[in-house]
Short mmCIF file of C-alpha atoms in Angstrom, two decimals:
data_model
loop_
_atom_site.label_atom_id
_atom_site.label_comp_id
_atom_site.label_asym_id
_atom_site.label_seq_id
_atom_site.Cartn_x
_atom_site.Cartn_y
_atom_site.Cartn_z
CA ALA A 1 0.00 0.00 0.00
CA LEU A 2 2.83 2.42 0.82
CA LEU A 3 4.45 1.77 -2.56
CA GLU A 4 1.32 3.21 -4.17
CA ASP A 5 1.44 6.40 -2.09
CA PRO A 6 1.75 9.51 -4.27
CA ASN A 7 4.51 10.85 -1.99
CA VAL A 8 7.87 9.70 -3.38
CA GLN A 9 9.55 9.84 0.03
CA VAL A 10 6.94 7.46 1.44
CA GLN A 11 7.62 5.10 -1.48
CA VAL A 12 11.37 5.27 -0.79
CA GLU A 13 10.90 4.47 2.90
CA ALA A 14 8.62 1.57 1.95
CA LEU A 15 11.30 0.20 -0.38
CA LYS A 16 13.90 0.41 2.39
CA ALA A 17 11.61 -1.46 4.78
CA LEU A 18 10.81 -4.12 2.16
CA ASN A 19 14.49 -4.61 1.39
CA ALA A 20 15.14 -5.45 5.03
CA LEU A 21 12.31 -8.01 5.07
CA ILE A 22 12.32 -9.58 1.63
CA SER A 23 14.33 -12.71 2.44
CA SER A 24 11.77 -13.92 4.94
CA ASN A 25 8.60 -12.33 3.57
CA TRP A 26 9.04 -12.49 -0.20
CA HIS A 27 5.92 -14.61 -0.63
CA GLU A 28 3.80 -11.84 0.90
CA MET A 29 5.43 -9.22 -1.33
CA ALA A 30 5.11 -11.10 -4.63
CA ALA A 31 1.99 -9.17 -5.60
CA SER A 32 4.10 -5.98 -5.64
CA LEU A 33 6.45 -7.21 -8.37
CA SER A 34 4.82 -5.24 -11.19
CA LEU A 35 4.93 -2.04 -9.14
CA LEU A 36 8.60 -2.68 -8.26
CA ALA A 37 9.32 -3.18 -11.95
CA THR A 38 7.57 0.08 -12.81
CA LEU A 39 9.55 2.01 -10.21
CA ALA A 40 12.80 0.33 -11.29
CA THR A 41 12.38 1.46 -14.88
CA ASN A 42 11.13 4.98 -14.09
CA GLU A 43 14.10 7.25 -14.78
CA LYS A 44 12.50 10.01 -12.70
CA PHE A 45 12.18 7.86 -9.59
CA PRO A 46 15.10 8.76 -7.28
CA GLU A 47 15.58 5.25 -5.85
CA ARG A 48 14.99 3.22 -8.97
CA GLN A 49 18.08 1.12 -8.23
CA LEU A 50 16.64 0.12 -4.87
CA ALA A 51 13.38 -0.83 -6.59
CA ALA A 52 15.40 -2.77 -9.18
CA ILE A 53 17.33 -4.79 -6.61
CA LEU A 54 14.08 -5.61 -4.82
CA ALA A 55 12.55 -6.70 -8.13
CA SER A 56 15.68 -8.78 -8.74
CA LYS A 57 15.40 -10.50 -5.37
CA MET A 58 11.70 -11.13 -5.94
CA GLN A 59 12.37 -12.65 -9.36
CA PHE A 60 15.04 -14.86 -7.79
CA TYR A 61 12.70 -16.13 -5.08
CA LEU A 62 10.03 -16.79 -7.71
CA GLY A 63 12.51 -18.86 -9.72
CA ASP A 64 12.91 -16.46 -12.65
CA LEU A 65 16.70 -16.27 -12.77
CA ASP A 66 16.80 -14.38 -16.08
CA GLY A 67 14.49 -11.74 -14.64
CA ALA A 68 16.59 -11.58 -11.48
CA VAL A 69 19.74 -10.88 -13.48
CA ARG A 70 17.97 -8.35 -15.71
CA PHE A 71 16.83 -6.30 -12.71
CA ALA A 72 20.13 -6.73 -10.86
CA LEU A 73 21.90 -5.13 -13.81
CA LEU A 74 19.65 -2.08 -13.37
CA ALA A 75 21.02 -1.69 -9.83
CA PRO A 76 24.81 -1.43 -10.12
CA ASN A 77 25.07 0.28 -6.74
CA TYR A 78 23.53 -2.80 -5.09
CA PHE A 79 24.91 -5.54 -7.33
CA ASP A 80 28.52 -6.65 -7.27
CA GLY A 81 29.17 -8.70 -10.37
CA GLU A 82 32.60 -9.88 -9.22
#
């Protein structure tokens, strides 16, 4: 619900909270994948890399490894390819 808030700062704080919880609560967050993808590809969204890494983690947990890599590459600040 907070990801849909019109206030960008609320969305950013929601992303931060989700990032801390995703490993144990990914199944409850799966319905937010399309919104995460939208934020991750929105060049005007200030934390699109955070949204991208969350989308990547979600894709990974859902078993879509190609999708996980695709979103991880959109988040170079969070993804270490070495």
